[in-house]
JSON list of C-alpha atoms in Angstrom, two decimals:
[
{"chain": "A", "resi": 1, "resn": "MET", "atom": "CA", "xyz": [75.22, 23.14, 34.64]},
{"chain": "A", "resi": 2, "resn": "THR", "atom": "CA", "xyz": [75.94, 23.96, 38.22]},
{"chain": "A", "resi": 3, "resn": "ALA", "atom": "CA", "xyz": [78.22, 20.96, 38.67]},
{"chain": "A", "resi": 4, "resn": "HIS", "atom": "CA", "xyz": [80.09, 21.74, 35.43]},
{"chain": "A", "resi": 5, "resn": "ARG", "atom": "CA", "xyz": [80.63, 25.38, 36.56]},
{"chain": "A", "resi": 6, "resn": "ALA", "atom": "CA", "xyz": [81.93, 24.23, 39.87]},
{"chain": "A", "resi": 7, "resn": "LEU", "atom": "CA", "xyz": [84.37, 21.86, 38.15]},
{"chain": "A", "resi": 8, "resn": "VAL", "atom": "CA", "xyz": [85.61, 24.58, 35.80]},
{"chain": "A", "resi": 9, "resn": "ARG", "atom": "CA", "xyz": [86.01, 26.96, 38.68]},
{"chain": "A", "resi": 10, "resn": "ARG", "atom": "CA", "xyz": [88.08, 24.45, 40.66]},
{"chain": "A", "resi": 11, "resn": "THR", "atom": "CA", "xyz": [90.20, 23.78, 37.64]},
{"chain": "A", "resi": 12, "resn": "ALA", "atom": "CA", "xyz": [90.88, 27.50, 36.97]},
{"chain": "A", "resi": 13, "resn": "LEU", "atom": "CA", "xyz": [91.83, 27.94, 40.70]},
{"chain": "A", "resi": 14, "resn": "SER", "atom": "CA", "xyz": [94.22, 25.11, 40.46]},
{"chain": "A", "resi": 15, "resn": "VAL", "atom": "CA", "xyz": [95.84, 26.48, 37.36]},
{"chain": "A", "resi": 16, "resn": "THR", "atom": "CA", "xyz": [96.07, 29.95, 38.95]},
{"chain": "A", "resi": 17, "resn": "ALA", "atom": "CA", "xyz": [97.69, 28.41, 42.07]},
{"chain": "A", "resi": 18, "resn": "GLY", "atom": "CA", "xyz": [100.20, 26.54, 39.97]},
{"chain": "A", "resi": 19, "resn": "VAL", "atom": "CA", "xyz": [101.25, 29.68, 38.03]},
{"chain": "A", "resi": 20, "resn": "ALA", "atom": "CA", "xyz": [101.52, 31.71, 41.18]},
{"chain": "A", "resi": 21, "resn": "ALA", "atom": "CA", "xyz": [103.83, 29.02, 42.71]},
{"chain": "A", "resi": 22, "resn": "LEU", "atom": "CA", "xyz": [105.91, 29.24, 39.58]},
{"chain": "A", "resi": 23, "resn": "VAL", "atom": "CA", "xyz": [106.16, 32.89, 39.77]},
{"chain": "A", "resi": 24, "resn": "LEU", "atom": "CA", "xyz": [107.09, 32.79, 43.31]},
{"chain": "A", "resi": 25, "resn": "ALA", "atom": "CA", "xyz": [109.80, 30.36, 42.60]},
{"chain": "A", "resi": 26, "resn": "ALA", "atom": "CA", "xyz": [111.27, 32.40, 39.79]},
{"chain": "A", "resi": 27, "resn": "CYS", "atom": "CA", "xyz": [111.15, 35.50, 41.92]},
{"chain": "A", "resi": 28, "resn": "GLY", "atom": "CA", "xyz": [112.92, 33.59, 44.70]},
{"chain": "A", "resi": 29, "resn": "SER", "atom": "CA", "xyz": [115.58, 32.42, 42.22]},
{"chain": "A", "resi": 30, "resn": "ASP", "atom": "CA", "xyz": [116.07, 36.07, 40.87]},
{"chain": "A", "resi": 31, "resn": "SER", "atom": "CA", "xyz": [116.31, 37.38, 44.44]},
{"chain": "A", "resi": 32, "resn": "GLY", "atom": "CA", "xyz": [119.09, 34.83, 45.27]},
{"chain": "A", "resi": 33, "resn": "SER", "atom": "CA", "xyz": [120.93, 35.82, 42.09]},
{"chain": "A", "resi": 34, "resn": "GLY", "atom": "CA", "xyz": [120.52, 39.44, 42.88]},
{"chain": "A", "resi": 35, "resn": "GLY", "atom": "CA", "xyz": [121.89, 38.93, 46.33]},
{"chain": "A", "resi": 36, "resn": "HIS", "atom": "CA", "xyz": [124.90, 37.20, 45.03]},
{"chain": "A", "resi": 37, "resn": "ASP", "atom": "CA", "xyz": [125.57, 40.05, 42.60]},
{"chain": "A", "resi": 38, "resn": "MET", "atom": "CA", "xyz": [125.29, 42.61, 45.39]},
{"chain": "A", "resi": 39, "resn": "GLY", "atom": "CA", "xyz": [127.53, 40.43, 47.47]},
{"chain": "A", "resi": 40, "resn": "SER", "atom": "CA", "xyz": [130.15, 40.52, 44.63]},
{"chain": "A", "resi": 41, "resn": "MET", "atom": "CA", "xyz": [129.86, 44.29, 44.39]},
{"chain": "A", "resi": 42, "resn": "GLU", "atom": "CA", "xyz": [130.33, 44.74, 47.97]},
{"chain": "A", "resi": 43, "resn": "SER", "atom": "CA", "xyz": [133.40, 42.68, 47.97]},
{"chain": "A", "resi": 44, "resn": "ASP", "atom": "CA", "xyz": [134.85, 44.59, 45.02]},
{"chain": "A", "resi": 45, "resn": "SER", "atom": "CA", "xyz": [134.39, 47.82, 47.04]},
{"chain": "A", "resi": 46, "resn": "SER", "atom": "CA", "xyz": [135.78, 46.53, 50.32]},
{"chain": "A", "resi": 47, "resn": "PRO", "atom": "CA", "xyz": [137.63, 49.14, 52.70]},
{"chain": "A", "resi": 48, "resn": "THR", "atom": "CA", "xyz": [140.97, 47.38, 51.62]},
{"chain": "A", "resi": 49, "resn": "ALA", "atom": "CA", "xyz": [140.23, 47.76, 47.83]},
{"chain": "A", "resi": 50, "resn": "THR", "atom": "CA", "xyz": [139.32, 51.28, 48.35]},
{"chain": "A", "resi": 51, "resn": "ALA", "atom": "CA", "xyz": [142.24, 52.21, 50.36]},
{"chain": "A", "resi": 52, "resn": "SER", "atom": "CA", "xyz": [144.39, 50.50, 47.87]},
{"chain": "A", "resi": 53, "resn": "ALA", "atom": "CA", "xyz": [142.84, 52.44, 44.95]},
{"chain": "A", "resi": 54, "resn": "LYS", "atom": "CA", "xyz": [143.29, 55.82, 47.02]},
{"chain": "A", "resi": 55, "resn": "ALA", "atom": "CA", "xyz": [146.82, 55.39, 47.71]},
{"chain": "A", "resi": 56, "resn": "GLY", "atom": "CA", "xyz": [147.75, 53.95, 44.34]},
{"chain": "A", "resi": 57, "resn": "ASP", "atom": "CA", "xyz": [150.34, 51.34, 43.45]},
{"chain": "A", "resi": 58, "resn": "HIS", "atom": "CA", "xyz": [153.74, 52.74, 44.36]},
{"chain": "A", "resi": 59, "resn": "ASN", "atom": "CA", "xyz": [157.09, 51.39, 45.25]},
{"chain": "A", "resi": 60, "resn": "ASP", "atom": "CA", "xyz": [160.30, 52.55, 47.08]},
{"chain": "A", "resi": 61, "resn": "ALA", "atom": "CA", "xyz": [161.52, 54.36, 43.88]},
{"chain": "A", "resi": 62, "resn": "ASP", "atom": "CA", "xyz": [158.41, 56.49, 43.96]},
{"chain": "A", "resi": 63, "resn": "VAL", "atom": "CA", "xyz": [158.87, 57.36, 47.75]},
{"chain": "A", "resi": 64, "resn": "ASP", "atom": "CA", "xyz": [162.60, 58.13, 47.25]},
{"chain": "A", "resi": 65, "resn": "PHE", "atom": "CA", "xyz": [161.80, 60.35, 44.05]},
{"chain": "A", "resi": 66, "resn": "SER", "atom": "CA", "xyz": [159.17, 62.32, 45.93]},
{"chain": "A", "resi": 67, "resn": "LYS", "atom": "CA", "xyz": [161.20, 62.86, 49.22]},
{"chain": "A", "resi": 68, "resn": "GLU", "atom": "CA", "xyz": [164.42, 63.80, 47.38]},
{"chain": "A", "resi": 69, "resn": "MET", "atom": "CA", "xyz": [162.67, 65.96, 44.69]},
{"chain": "A", "resi": 70, "resn": "ILE", "atom": "CA", "xyz": [160.91, 67.92, 47.35]},
{"chain": "A", "resi": 71, "resn": "GLN", "atom": "CA", "xyz": [164.27, 68.94, 48.82]},
{"chain": "A", "resi": 72, "resn": "HIS", "atom": "CA", "xyz": [165.77, 69.45, 45.42]},
{"chain": "A", "resi": 73, "resn": "HIS", "atom": "CA", "xyz": [162.90, 71.66, 44.30]},
{"chain": "A", "resi": 74, "resn": "ARG", "atom": "CA", "xyz": [162.99, 73.64, 47.57]},
{"chain": "A", "resi": 75, "resn": "GLN", "atom": "CA", "xyz": [166.61, 74.65, 46.92]},
{"chain": "A", "resi": 76, "resn": "ALA", "atom": "CA", "xyz": [165.73, 75.79, 43.30]},
{"chain": "A", "resi": 77, "resn": "VAL", "atom": "CA", "xyz": [162.81, 77.92, 44.91]},
{"chain": "A", "resi": 78, "resn": "ASP", "atom": "CA", "xyz": [165.30, 79.44, 47.39]},
{"chain": "A", "resi": 79, "resn": "MET", "atom": "CA", "xyz": [167.64, 80.33, 44.38]},
{"chain": "A", "resi": 80, "resn": "ALA", "atom": "CA", "xyz": [164.76, 81.59, 42.30]},
{"chain": "A", "resi": 81, "resn": "GLU", "atom": "CA", "xyz": [163.70, 83.85, 45.22]},
{"chain": "A", "resi": 82, "resn": "LEU", "atom": "CA", "xyz": [167.24, 85.21, 45.52]},
{"chain": "A", "resi": 83, "resn": "ALA", "atom": "CA", "xyz": [167.21, 85.94, 41.81]},
{"chain": "A", "resi": 84, "resn": "ALA", "atom": "CA", "xyz": [163.97, 87.94, 42.02]},
{"chain": "A", "resi": 85, "resn": "ASP", "atom": "CA", "xyz": [165.57, 90.28, 44.42]},
{"chain": "A", "resi": 86, "resn": "ARG", "atom": "CA", "xyz": [169.10, 90.41, 43.25]},
{"chain": "A", "resi": 87, "resn": "ALA", "atom": "CA", "xyz": [169.25, 89.69, 39.63]},
{"chain": "A", "resi": 88, "resn": "SER", "atom": "CA", "xyz": [170.18, 92.62, 37.28]},
{"chain": "A", "resi": 89, "resn": "SER", "atom": "CA", "xyz": [168.75, 91.09, 34.11]},
{"chain": "A", "resi": 90, "resn": "GLN", "atom": "CA", "xyz": [165.03, 91.04, 33.61]},
{"chain": "A", "resi": 91, "resn": "GLU", "atom": "CA", "xyz": [165.42, 87.88, 31.71]},
{"chain": "A", "resi": 92, "resn": "VAL", "atom": "CA", "xyz": [166.98, 86.10, 34.59]},
{"chain": "A", "resi": 93, "resn": "LYS", "atom": "CA", "xyz": [164.17, 87.52, 36.88]},
{"chain": "A", "resi": 94, "resn": "ASP", "atom": "CA", "xyz": [161.59, 86.19, 34.58]},
{"chain": "A", "resi": 95, "resn": "LEU", "atom": "CA", "xyz": [163.29, 82.76, 34.55]},
{"chain": "A", "resi": 96, "resn": "ALA", "atom": "CA", "xyz": [163.35, 82.76, 38.29]},
{"chain": "A", "resi": 97, "resn": "THR", "atom": "CA", "xyz": [159.74, 83.49, 38.51]},
{"chain": "A", "resi": 98, "resn": "LYS", "atom": "CA", "xyz": [159.00, 80.73, 35.94]},
{"chain": "A", "resi": 99, "resn": "VAL", "atom": "CA", "xyz": [161.10, 78.18, 38.09]},
{"chain": "A", "resi": 100, "resn": "LYS", "atom": "CA", "xyz": [159.33, 79.13, 41.43]},
{"chain": "A", "resi": 101, "resn": "GLY", "atom": "CA", "xyz": [155.89, 79.00, 39.71]},
{"chain": "A", "resi": 102, "resn": "ALA", "atom": "CA", "xyz": [156.48, 75.49, 38.37]},
{"chain": "A", "resi": 103, "resn": "GLN", "atom": "CA", "xyz": [158.16, 73.83, 41.38]},
{"chain": "A", "resi": 104, "resn": "ASP", "atom": "CA", "xyz": [156.18, 75.25, 44.35]},
{"chain": "A", "resi": 105, "resn": "PRO", "atom": "CA", "xyz": [153.08, 73.41, 43.16]},
{"chain": "A", "resi": 106, "resn": "GLU", "atom": "CA", "xyz": [155.08, 70.15, 42.53]},
{"chain": "A", "resi": 107, "resn": "ILE", "atom": "CA", "xyz": [156.37, 70.17, 46.12]},
{"chain": "A", "resi": 108, "resn": "LYS", "atom": "CA", "xyz": [152.82, 70.43, 47.33]},
{"chain": "A", "resi": 109, "resn": "THR", "atom": "CA", "xyz": [151.79, 67.59, 44.93]},
{"chain": "A", "resi": 110, "resn": "MET", "atom": "CA", "xyz": [154.63, 65.29, 46.03]},
{"chain": "A", "resi": 111, "resn": "SER", "atom": "CA", "xyz": [154.01, 66.17, 49.73]},
{"chain": "A", "resi": 112, "resn": "GLY", "atom": "CA", "xyz": [150.35, 64.92, 49.14]},
{"chain": "A", "resi": 113, "resn": "TRP", "atom": "CA", "xyz": [151.60, 61.60, 47.74]},
{"chain": "A", "resi": 114, "resn": "LEU", "atom": "CA", "xyz": [153.73, 60.96, 50.68]},
{"chain": "A", "resi": 115, "resn": "THR", "atom": "CA", "xyz": [151.08, 61.74, 53.09]},
{"chain": "A", "resi": 116, "resn": "SER", "atom": "CA", "xyz": [148.64, 59.42, 51.39]},
{"chain": "A", "resi": 117, "resn": "TRP", "atom": "CA", "xyz": [151.21, 56.67, 51.48]},
{"chain": "A", "resi": 118, "resn": "GLY", "atom": "CA", "xyz": [151.70, 57.04, 55.12]},
{"chain": "A", "resi": 119, "resn": "GLU", "atom": "CA", "xyz": [155.31, 58.52, 54.56]},
{"chain": "A", "resi": 120, "resn": "ASP", "atom": "CA", "xyz": [156.85, 61.38, 56.24]},
{"chain": "A", "resi": 121, "resn": "VAL", "atom": "CA", "xyz": [157.25, 64.70, 54.29]},
{"chain": "A", "resi": 122, "resn": "PRO", "atom": "CA", "xyz": [160.77, 66.02, 54.59]},
{"chain": "A", "resi": 123, "resn": "GLU", "atom": "CA", "xyz": [161.09, 68.88, 56.98]},
{"chain": "A", "resi": 124, "resn": "GLU", "atom": "CA", "xyz": [162.28, 72.31, 55.92]},
{"chain": "A", "resi": 125, "resn": "MET", "atom": "CA", "xyz": [165.95, 72.65, 57.12]},
{"chain": "A", "resi": 126, "resn": "PRO", "atom": "CA", "xyz": [168.06, 75.71, 57.69]},
{"chain": "A", "resi": 127, "resn": "ALA", "atom": "CA", "xyz": [169.86, 76.74, 54.45]},
{"chain": "A", "resi": 128, "resn": "ASP", "atom": "CA", "xyz": [173.34, 76.41, 56.09]},
{"chain": "A", "resi": 129, "resn": "MET", "atom": "CA", "xyz": [172.54, 72.83, 57.14]},
{"chain": "A", "resi": 130, "resn": "GLY", "atom": "CA", "xyz": [169.91, 71.47, 54.81]},
{"chain": "A", "resi": 131, "resn": "HIS", "atom": "CA", "xyz": [171.86, 72.05, 51.59]},
{"chain": "A", "resi": 132, "resn": "ASP", "atom": "CA", "xyz": [174.95, 70.39, 52.89]},
{"chain": "A", "resi": 133, "resn": "MET", "atom": "CA", "xyz": [173.01, 67.45, 54.17]},
{"chain": "A", "resi": 134, "resn": "SER", "atom": "CA", "xyz": [171.34, 67.05, 50.80]},
{"chain": "A", "resi": 135, "resn": "SER", "atom": "CA", "xyz": [174.34, 67.53, 48.66]},
{"chain": "A", "resi": 136, "resn": "ALA", "atom": "CA", "xyz": [174.62, 63.86, 47.88]},
{"chain": "A", "resi": 137, "resn": "MET", "atom": "CA", "xyz": [171.58, 64.45, 45.42]},
{"chain": "A", "resi": 138, "resn": "PRO", "atom": "CA", "xyz": [172.80, 65.38, 41.96]},
{"chain": "A", "resi": 139, "resn": "GLY", "atom": "CA", "xyz": [172.87, 69.01, 41.19]},
{"chain": "A", "resi": 140, "resn": "MET", "atom": "CA", "xyz": [172.37, 70.35, 44.76]},
{"chain": "A", "resi": 141, "resn": "MET", "atom": "CA", "xyz": [174.35, 73.27, 45.92]},
{"chain": "A", "resi": 142, "resn": "SER", "atom": "CA", "xyz": [176.28, 73.30, 49.07]},
{"chain": "A", "resi": 143, "resn": "GLY", "atom": "CA", "xyz": [175.82, 75.73, 51.80]},
{"chain": "A", "resi": 144, "resn": "THR", "atom": "CA", "xyz": [179.02, 77.54, 50.72]},
{"chain": "A", "resi": 145, "resn": "ASP", "atom": "CA", "xyz": [177.60, 77.87, 47.11]},
{"chain": "A", "resi": 146, "resn": "MET", "atom": "CA", "xyz": [174.41, 79.29, 48.50]},
{"chain": "A", "resi": 147, "resn": "ASP", "atom": "CA", "xyz": [176.29, 81.83, 50.59]},
{"chain": "A", "resi": 148, "resn": "LYS", "atom": "CA", "xyz": [178.36, 82.88, 47.49]},
{"chain": "A", "resi": 149, "resn": "LEU", "atom": "CA", "xyz": [175.29, 83.28, 45.53]},
{"chain": "A", "resi": 150, "resn": "GLU", "atom": "CA", "xyz": [173.65, 85.44, 48.21]},
{"chain": "A", "resi": 151, "resn": "LYS", "atom": "CA", "xyz": [176.60, 87.72, 48.50]},
{"chain": "A", "resi": 152, "resn": "ALA", "atom": "CA", "xyz": [176.88, 88.30, 44.63]},
{"chain": "A", "resi": 153, "resn": "SER", "atom": "CA", "xyz": [175.28, 91.14, 42.86]},
{"chain": "A", "resi": 154, "resn": "GLY", "atom": "CA", "xyz": [174.75, 92.62, 39.40]},
{"chain": "A", "resi": 155, "resn": "ALA", "atom": "CA", "xyz": [176.07, 90.77, 36.38]},
{"chain": "A", "resi": 156, "resn": "GLU", "atom": "CA", "xyz": [178.08, 88.53, 38.65]},
{"chain": "A", "resi": 157, "resn": "PHE", "atom": "CA", "xyz": [175.06, 87.34, 40.41]},
{"chain": "A", "resi": 158, "resn": "ASP", "atom": "CA", "xyz": [173.23, 86.57, 36.99]},
{"chain": "A", "resi": 159, "resn": "THR", "atom": "CA", "xyz": [176.11, 84.53, 35.85]},
{"chain": "A", "resi": 160, "resn": "MET", "atom": "CA", "xyz": [176.54, 82.59, 38.98]},
{"chain": "A", "resi": 161, "resn": "PHE", "atom": "CA", "xyz": [172.71, 82.01, 39.24]},
{"chain": "A", "resi": 162, "resn": "LEU", "atom": "CA", "xyz": [172.46, 80.67, 35.74]},
{"chain": "A", "resi": 163, "resn": "THR", "atom": "CA", "xyz": [175.44, 78.44, 36.02]},
{"chain": "A", "resi": 164, "resn": "MET", "atom": "CA", "xyz": [174.30, 77.02, 39.30]},
{"chain": "A", "resi": 165, "resn": "MET", "atom": "CA", "xyz": [170.88, 76.58, 38.06]},
{"chain": "A", "resi": 166, "resn": "VAL", "atom": "CA", "xyz": [171.93, 74.66, 34.96]},
{"chain": "A", "resi": 167, "resn": "GLU", "atom": "CA", "xyz": [173.80, 72.19, 37.22]},
{"chain": "A", "resi": 168, "resn": "HIS", "atom": "CA", "xyz": [170.69, 72.04, 39.48]},
{"chain": "A", "resi": 169, "resn": "HIS", "atom": "CA", "xyz": [168.42, 71.38, 36.56]},
{"chain": "A", "resi": 170, "resn": "GLU", "atom": "CA", "xyz": [170.80, 68.69, 35.27]},
{"chain": "A", "resi": 171, "resn": "GLY", "atom": "CA", "xyz": [170.61, 66.92, 38.56]},
{"chain": "A", "resi": 172, "resn": "ALA", "atom": "CA", "xyz": [166.73, 67.20, 38.54]},
{"chain": "A", "resi": 173, "resn": "VAL", "atom": "CA", "xyz": [166.72, 65.57, 35.15]},
{"chain": "A", "resi": 174, "resn": "GLU", "atom": "CA", "xyz": [168.93, 62.71, 36.25]},
{"chain": "A", "resi": 175, "resn": "MET", "atom": "CA", "xyz": [166.64, 62.12, 39.30]},
{"chain": "A", "resi": 176, "resn": "ALA", "atom": "CA", "xyz": [163.54, 62.24, 37.02]},
{"chain": "A", "resi": 177, "resn": "GLU", "atom": "CA", "xyz": [165.07, 59.80, 34.61]},
{"chain": "A", "resi": 178, "resn": "THR", "atom": "CA", "xyz": [165.67, 57.33, 37.47]},
{"chain": "A", "resi": 179, "resn": "GLU", "atom": "CA", "xyz": [161.94, 57.69, 38.42]},
{"chain": "A", "resi": 180, "resn": "GLN", "atom": "CA", "xyz": [161.00, 56.97, 34.91]},
{"chain": "A", "resi": 181, "resn": "ALA", "atom": "CA", "xyz": [163.03, 53.70, 34.75]},
{"chain": "A", "resi": 182, "resn": "ASP", "atom": "CA", "xyz": [162.10, 52.45, 38.27]},
{"chain": "A", "resi": 183, "resn": "GLY", "atom": "CA", "xyz": [159.02, 54.01, 39.46]},
{"chain": "A", "resi": 184, "resn": "THR", "atom": "CA", "xyz": [155.52, 52.40, 39.20]},
{"chain": "A", "resi": 185, "resn": "TYR", "atom": "CA", "xyz": [153.12, 55.18, 40.48]},
{"chain": "A", "resi": 186, "resn": "GLY", "atom": "CA", "xyz": [151.63, 56.78, 37.31]},
{"chain": "A", "resi": 187, "resn": "PRO", "atom": "CA", "xyz": [151.26, 60.40, 38.60]},
{"chain": "A", "resi": 188, "resn": "ALA", "atom": "CA", "xyz": [154.97, 60.32, 39.98]},
{"chain": "A", "resi": 189, "resn": "THR", "atom": "CA", "xyz": [156.35, 58.99, 36.47]},
{"chain": "A", "resi": 190, "resn": "LYS", "atom": "CA", "xyz": [154.27, 61.51, 34.66]},
{"chain": "A", "resi": 191, "resn": "LEU", "atom": "CA", "xyz": [155.71, 64.39, 36.97]},
{"chain": "A", "resi": 192, "resn": "ALA", "atom": "CA", "xyz": [159.11, 62.97, 36.12]},
{"chain": "A", "resi": 193, "resn": "ASP", "atom": "CA", "xyz": [158.25, 63.14, 32.43]},
{"chain": "A", "resi": 194, "resn": "ASP", "atom": "CA", "xyz": [157.29, 66.79, 32.91]},
{"chain": "A", "resi": 195, "resn": "VAL", "atom": "CA", "xyz": [160.53, 67.70, 34.79]},
{"chain": "A", "resi": 196, "resn": "VAL", "atom": "CA", "xyz": [162.67, 66.14, 32.00]},
{"chain": "A", "resi": 197, "resn": "THR", "atom": "CA", "xyz": [160.88, 68.09, 29.34]},
{"chain": "A", "resi": 198, "resn": "ALA", "atom": "CA", "xyz": [160.67, 71.42, 31.14]},
{"chain": "A", "resi": 199, "resn": "GLN", "atom": "CA", "xyz": [164.08, 71.49, 32.77]},
{"chain": "A", "resi": 200, "resn": "THR", "atom": "CA", "xyz": [165.84, 70.30, 29.64]},
{"chain": "A", "resi": 201, "resn": "ALA", "atom": "CA", "xyz": [164.27, 73.19, 27.81]},
{"chain": "A", "resi": 202, "resn": "GLU", "atom": "CA", "xyz": [165.27, 75.66, 30.59]},
{"chain": "A", "resi": 203, "resn": "ILE", "atom": "CA", "xyz": [168.79, 74.26, 30.56]},
{"chain": "A", "resi": 204, "resn": "LYS", "atom": "CA", "xyz": [169.15, 75.10, 26.94]},
{"chain": "A", "resi": 205, "resn": "GLN", "atom": "CA", "xyz": [167.59, 78.53, 27.56]},
{"chain": "A", "resi": 206, "resn": "MET", "atom": "CA", "xyz": [170.10, 79.25, 30.33]},
{"chain": "A", "resi": 207, "resn": "ASN", "atom": "CA", "xyz": [173.12, 78.05, 28.37]},
{"chain": "A", "resi": 208, "resn": "LYS", "atom": "CA", "xyz": [172.11, 80.47, 25.59]},
{"chain": "A", "resi": 209, "resn": "MET", "atom": "CA", "xyz": [171.80, 83.28, 28.13]},
{"chain": "A", "resi": 210, "resn": "LEU", "atom": "CA", "xyz": [175.26, 82.43, 29.27]},
{"chain": "A", "resi": 211, "resn": "GLY", "atom": "CA", "xyz": [176.52, 82.39, 25.63]},
{"chain": "A", "resi": 212, "resn": "LYS", "atom": "CA", "xyz": [177.27, 78.78, 25.56]},
{"chain": "A", "resi": 213, "resn": "SER", "atom": "CA", "xyz": [174.97, 77.98, 22.71]}
]
């Protein structure tokens, strides 16, 4: 009986050792697989990939749109601030407040894009120089135009402001449509969509105020 028990015990130990070896081998295989998966995850979140995701896919059209629309919006805000002080019609004042309220945040948004892309944000320029330098953009007023608007008052100011702002908005819509066609950065093309929608509606409103529709 003693010899038999010893044989059984040795057999059991042998089987146990074999099972343990198989378990260790399996664990080693899983560990290797897990290590590979972690390596894949790390490669997917590499600094280069993260930077690319942060900056977003954009092209030259997105950069041009942002830089030019910042300048375009700044002039619209200047005009709106004049209207807030000089317009005789409350309806014109309300429109000017709406324009400034929409375009100021968009200037900040586009400035943020340019910074994230490593591009320079256009500098603020004096009105008598900046507007003339930017007059190649559609709808931009010249320094002379802005001087006339600043000197106008009463109903004359209201008419001049609305007429100029219609032209200014039409230029912005044209620029936005170019971005819609050529841009690749999603937020920029979305902002272009918003510009087309909002400013087309305001053009209709201003033409109605001018008695043209």
